[in-house]
Amino acid sequence: MPSSRLIARAVAGAALATLLAGCHANQVVDSGYPVTVPDRHPIRIVEGRAVHEVLIGTGRGTLTAVQRAELTAFAGNWRRRGTGPVFIEVPAGTDNEQAARIASREVRSLLVATGIPGNGISLQPYQPFPEDTLAPLRVVYPVVKAEAGPCGVWPDDLGVQDMFHQAENRQYWNFGCANQKALAAMVDNPADLVQPRREQAASAARRQTVVEKYIKGEDTATKVNKSQSNKLSDEVDQ
């Protein structure tokens, strides 16, 4: 009898342990903490401002050749990125106010020449601070842009915290924020982060070449002339 009771207790203990182990395995603990970097620092699509500054001296009311070329390139981007009218902001109450106001006429003519409608260009003053600086003439238009952050937020101590947080082995809050912010600043078209672009047509000439080689039973891979390929190590050794 005693041995039977011991065996029964052992079997009951094993069954209870198995039951508890199964309950623990099926239990999902969710602390609500954003685990991935995009969850903590998502890249947002917002409307911002594209700004181009033109420095105008007090004794000059015209643009230099370099300033015309830079402004032409900036105005060309308006057709691709602009989402609204263009504003020419002229400094007010500064020593170069008169020169900047005269130069704004040339700026407007240059913008119209690049394809921006004249009725979509507005002139408005702005008050720089401090007033004794050489305030630039600014050309501004709204654009769609991507941004992330702010970075540098440290809600938790990186040192020893309570055991529950340590057991999660989670990433600290600011981890990955700089990468997200840099990616948002470098992306050329923020729409690429939302949806892919349409597939471009294949090269008809290259496709015909591959098909002809396939019919002849030849290798369809691109041939590389090894005599014209140089490694960086070869150039350095010379």
Short mmCIF file of C-alpha atoms in Angstrom, two decimals:
data_model
loop_
_atom_site.label_atom_id
_atom_site.label_comp_id
_atom_site.label_asym_id
_atom_site.label_seq_id
_atom_site.Cartn_x
_atom_site.Cartn_y
_atom_site.Cartn_z
CA MET A 1 0.00 0.00 0.00
CA PRO A 2 2.66 2.60 0.89
CA SER A 3 4.41 1.98 -2.38
CA SER A 4 1.14 2.35 -4.28
CA ARG A 5 0.46 5.68 -2.61
CA LEU A 6 3.96 6.91 -3.44
CA ILE A 7 3.51 5.92 -7.06
CA ALA A 8 0.11 7.64 -7.20
CA ARG A 9 1.53 10.81 -5.71
CA ALA A 10 4.44 10.78 -8.17
CA VAL A 11 2.08 10.36 -11.11
CA ALA A 12 -0.16 13.17 -9.82
CA GLY A 13 2.83 15.46 -9.30
CA ALA A 14 4.11 14.79 -12.82
CA ALA A 15 0.69 15.48 -14.30
CA LEU A 16 0.42 18.75 -12.36
CA ALA A 17 3.89 19.83 -13.50
CA THR A 18 3.00 19.06 -17.10
CA LEU A 19 -0.20 21.06 -16.80
CA LEU A 20 1.56 24.06 -15.31
CA ALA A 21 4.28 23.91 -17.94
CA GLY A 22 1.66 23.93 -20.68
CA CYS A 23 -0.04 26.96 -19.17
CA HIS A 24 3.26 28.82 -18.97
CA ALA A 25 4.12 28.03 -22.60
CA ASN A 26 0.79 29.32 -23.88
CA GLN A 27 0.93 32.52 -21.86
CA VAL A 28 1.76 35.65 -23.90
CA VAL A 29 3.18 38.57 -21.94
CA ASP A 30 2.72 41.94 -23.66
CA SER A 31 4.27 44.90 -21.90
CA GLY A 32 3.04 47.39 -24.52
CA TYR A 33 6.61 48.53 -25.27
CA PRO A 34 7.32 49.26 -28.99
CA VAL A 35 9.77 46.51 -29.86
CA THR A 36 10.96 47.51 -33.36
CA VAL A 37 12.68 50.72 -34.39
CA PRO A 38 9.88 51.78 -36.84
CA ASP A 39 7.38 51.34 -34.02
CA ARG A 40 9.28 53.69 -31.72
CA HIS A 41 10.46 56.14 -34.38
CA PRO A 42 8.11 55.98 -37.38
CA ILE A 43 8.86 58.01 -40.50
CA ARG A 44 6.00 60.47 -41.01
CA ILE A 45 4.92 62.07 -44.28
CA VAL A 46 4.25 65.78 -43.66
CA GLU A 47 4.11 69.03 -45.59
CA GLY A 48 7.14 71.23 -45.06
CA ARG A 49 8.94 74.13 -46.72
CA ALA A 50 11.64 74.18 -49.36
CA VAL A 51 13.76 77.29 -48.77
CA HIS A 52 16.44 78.84 -50.96
CA GLU A 53 18.37 81.83 -49.59
CA VAL A 54 19.99 84.49 -51.74
CA LEU A 55 22.46 86.89 -50.09
CA ILE A 56 22.12 90.43 -51.44
CA GLY A 57 24.62 93.09 -50.40
CA THR A 58 23.62 96.67 -49.67
CA GLY A 59 25.35 97.96 -52.80
CA ARG A 60 24.09 95.34 -55.23
CA GLY A 61 20.55 94.85 -56.46
CA THR A 62 21.23 92.08 -58.99
CA LEU A 63 22.07 88.39 -58.84
CA THR A 64 25.45 86.90 -59.63
CA ALA A 65 25.87 84.18 -62.25
CA VAL A 66 26.21 81.53 -59.54
CA GLN A 67 23.07 82.76 -57.79
CA ARG A 68 21.09 82.60 -61.04
CA ALA A 69 22.22 79.02 -61.70
CA GLU A 70 21.39 77.89 -58.15
CA LEU A 71 18.01 79.60 -58.20
CA THR A 72 17.17 78.07 -61.58
CA ALA A 73 17.88 74.58 -60.23
CA PHE A 74 15.81 75.27 -57.13
CA ALA A 75 12.90 76.58 -59.19
CA GLY A 76 13.09 73.51 -61.44
CA ASN A 77 12.42 71.29 -58.43
CA TRP A 78 9.13 73.14 -57.85
CA ARG A 79 7.56 71.36 -60.84
CA ARG A 80 8.49 67.99 -59.35
CA ARG A 81 8.07 68.58 -55.62
CA GLY A 82 6.06 71.76 -55.10
CA THR A 83 2.56 71.51 -53.62
CA GLY A 84 1.60 75.18 -53.57
CA PRO A 85 2.50 78.77 -54.51
CA VAL A 86 5.97 80.30 -54.36
CA PHE A 87 6.76 83.11 -51.93
CA ILE A 88 9.59 85.61 -52.31
CA GLU A 89 10.39 86.82 -48.79
CA VAL A 90 12.19 90.16 -48.67
CA PRO A 91 13.91 91.31 -45.44
CA ALA A 92 12.39 94.43 -43.86
CA GLY A 93 14.10 97.00 -41.65
CA THR A 94 17.64 95.97 -42.65
CA ASP A 95 20.47 97.79 -44.39
CA ASN A 96 20.04 95.65 -47.52
CA GLU A 97 16.25 95.99 -47.65
CA GLN A 98 16.26 98.28 -50.68
CA ALA A 99 18.81 96.18 -52.59
CA ALA A 100 16.90 92.97 -51.79
CA ARG A 101 13.63 94.52 -52.96
CA ILE A 102 15.23 95.49 -56.29
CA ALA A 103 16.74 92.00 -56.67
CA SER A 104 13.35 90.42 -56.02
CA ARG A 105 12.21 91.64 -59.46
CA GLU A 106 14.99 89.68 -61.13
CA VAL A 107 14.19 86.68 -58.94
CA ARG A 108 10.55 86.78 -60.00
CA SER A 109 11.47 87.02 -63.69
CA LEU A 110 13.80 84.05 -63.33
CA LEU A 111 11.11 81.98 -61.61
CA VAL A 112 8.61 82.73 -64.37
CA ALA A 113 11.22 81.85 -67.01
CA THR A 114 11.64 78.39 -65.44
CA GLY A 115 7.94 77.64 -65.84
CA ILE A 116 6.36 78.82 -62.58
CA PRO A 117 3.10 80.72 -63.27
CA GLY A 118 3.32 84.40 -62.46
CA ASN A 119 0.02 84.34 -60.56
CA GLY A 120 1.49 81.66 -58.30
CA ILE A 121 4.32 83.90 -57.07
CA SER A 122 3.79 86.27 -54.14
CA LEU A 123 6.06 88.89 -52.57
CA GLN A 124 6.01 89.36 -48.81
CA PRO A 125 8.30 91.02 -46.23
CA TYR A 126 9.73 89.33 -43.18
CA GLN A 127 11.46 90.68 -40.08
CA PRO A 128 14.87 89.07 -39.48
CA PHE A 129 16.45 88.76 -36.05
CA PRO A 130 18.82 90.28 -35.17
CA GLU A 131 18.25 93.23 -37.47
CA ASP A 132 21.93 94.10 -37.94
CA THR A 133 22.71 90.85 -39.82
CA LEU A 134 22.89 90.50 -43.60
CA ALA A 135 19.43 88.99 -43.98
CA PRO A 136 18.98 86.91 -47.14
CA LEU A 137 16.22 87.15 -49.71
CA ARG A 138 14.34 83.86 -49.45
CA VAL A 139 12.39 81.86 -52.03
CA VAL A 140 9.97 79.44 -50.36
CA TYR A 141 7.38 76.92 -51.53
CA PRO A 142 5.59 74.03 -49.73
CA VAL A 143 6.68 70.45 -50.37
CA VAL A 144 5.84 66.97 -49.15
CA LYS A 145 8.67 65.68 -46.98
CA ALA A 146 9.52 62.79 -44.69
CA GLU A 147 10.64 63.25 -41.12
CA ALA A 148 11.31 61.19 -38.02
CA GLY A 149 12.09 61.89 -34.39
CA PRO A 150 12.61 63.74 -32.19
CA CYS A 151 15.77 61.92 -31.18
CA GLY A 152 17.60 62.16 -27.89
CA VAL A 153 14.64 61.09 -25.74
CA TRP A 154 15.70 58.94 -22.77
CA PRO A 155 12.63 57.96 -20.72
CA ASP A 156 14.49 55.12 -18.95
CA ASP A 157 17.87 54.83 -17.30
CA LEU A 158 20.33 52.66 -19.24
CA GLY A 159 21.76 51.41 -15.97
CA VAL A 160 20.22 48.95 -13.52
CA GLN A 161 16.43 49.13 -13.50
CA ASP A 162 13.81 46.90 -11.96
CA MET A 163 14.11 43.20 -12.71
CA PHE A 164 10.99 43.10 -14.92
CA HIS A 165 12.49 45.53 -17.46
CA GLN A 166 15.87 43.81 -17.35
CA ALA A 167 14.28 40.43 -18.05
CA GLU A 168 12.66 41.74 -21.25
CA ASN A 169 16.10 42.51 -22.73
CA ARG A 170 14.49 45.23 -24.84
CA GLN A 171 16.18 47.95 -26.88
CA TYR A 172 16.52 51.33 -25.24
CA TRP A 173 14.09 53.96 -26.51
CA ASN A 174 16.51 56.12 -28.53
CA PHE A 175 18.04 53.13 -30.36
CA GLY A 176 17.70 53.50 -34.14
CA CYS A 177 16.29 57.03 -34.05
CA ALA A 178 19.28 58.59 -35.82
CA ASN A 179 19.05 56.04 -38.67
CA GLN A 180 15.36 56.74 -39.16
CA LYS A 181 15.95 60.48 -39.14
CA ALA A 182 18.81 60.20 -41.65
CA LEU A 183 16.75 57.97 -43.96
CA ALA A 184 13.87 60.45 -43.90
CA ALA A 185 16.25 63.30 -44.77
CA MET A 186 17.92 61.43 -47.66
CA VAL A 187 14.88 59.97 -49.42
CA ASP A 188 14.33 61.74 -52.73
CA ASN A 189 10.62 61.08 -53.08
CA PRO A 190 8.71 60.53 -49.79
CA ALA A 191 5.98 58.74 -51.76
CA ASP A 192 8.43 55.83 -52.21
CA LEU A 193 8.02 55.10 -48.49
CA VAL A 194 4.27 54.68 -48.96
CA GLN A 195 3.96 52.79 -52.23
CA PRO A 196 6.35 51.48 -54.92
CA ARG A 197 6.77 53.12 -58.31
CA ARG A 198 5.44 51.45 -61.42
CA GLU A 199 7.74 49.05 -63.20
CA GLN A 200 9.57 50.53 -66.17
CA ALA A 201 9.57 48.89 -69.58
CA ALA A 202 12.31 46.36 -70.27
CA SER A 203 15.07 47.14 -72.76
CA ALA A 204 13.85 45.82 -76.11
CA ALA A 205 17.39 45.75 -77.54
CA ARG A 206 18.80 43.76 -74.62
CA ARG A 207 15.83 41.38 -74.65
CA GLN A 208 16.33 40.68 -78.38
CA THR A 209 20.03 39.95 -77.80
CA VAL A 210 19.27 37.47 -75.02
CA VAL A 211 16.56 35.72 -77.04
CA GLU A 212 18.87 35.32 -80.05
CA LYS A 213 21.61 33.83 -77.87
CA TYR A 214 19.10 31.48 -76.24
CA ILE A 215 17.88 30.22 -79.63
CA LYS A 216 21.48 29.57 -80.71
CA GLY A 217 22.23 27.75 -77.47
CA GLU A 218 24.79 30.34 -76.40
CA ASP A 219 25.44 31.70 -72.93
CA THR A 220 23.02 34.58 -72.28
CA ALA A 221 25.12 36.11 -69.49
CA THR A 222 26.83 39.45 -70.07
CA LYS A 223 30.48 39.08 -71.04
CA VAL A 224 32.99 41.15 -69.09
CA ASN A 225 36.38 42.00 -70.58
CA LYS A 226 38.77 41.14 -67.73
CA SER A 227 41.59 43.11 -69.33
CA GLN A 228 39.62 46.32 -68.82
CA SER A 229 38.55 45.58 -65.25
CA ASN A 230 40.86 46.91 -62.56
CA LYS A 231 40.78 46.21 -58.86
CA LEU A 232 41.42 48.89 -56.32
CA SER A 233 44.38 46.91 -55.00
CA ASP A 234 45.97 46.91 -58.47
CA GLU A 235 45.66 50.70 -58.72
CA VAL A 236 47.09 51.19 -55.21
CA ASP A 237 50.06 48.93 -55.88
CA GLN A 238 50.98 51.05 -58.88
#
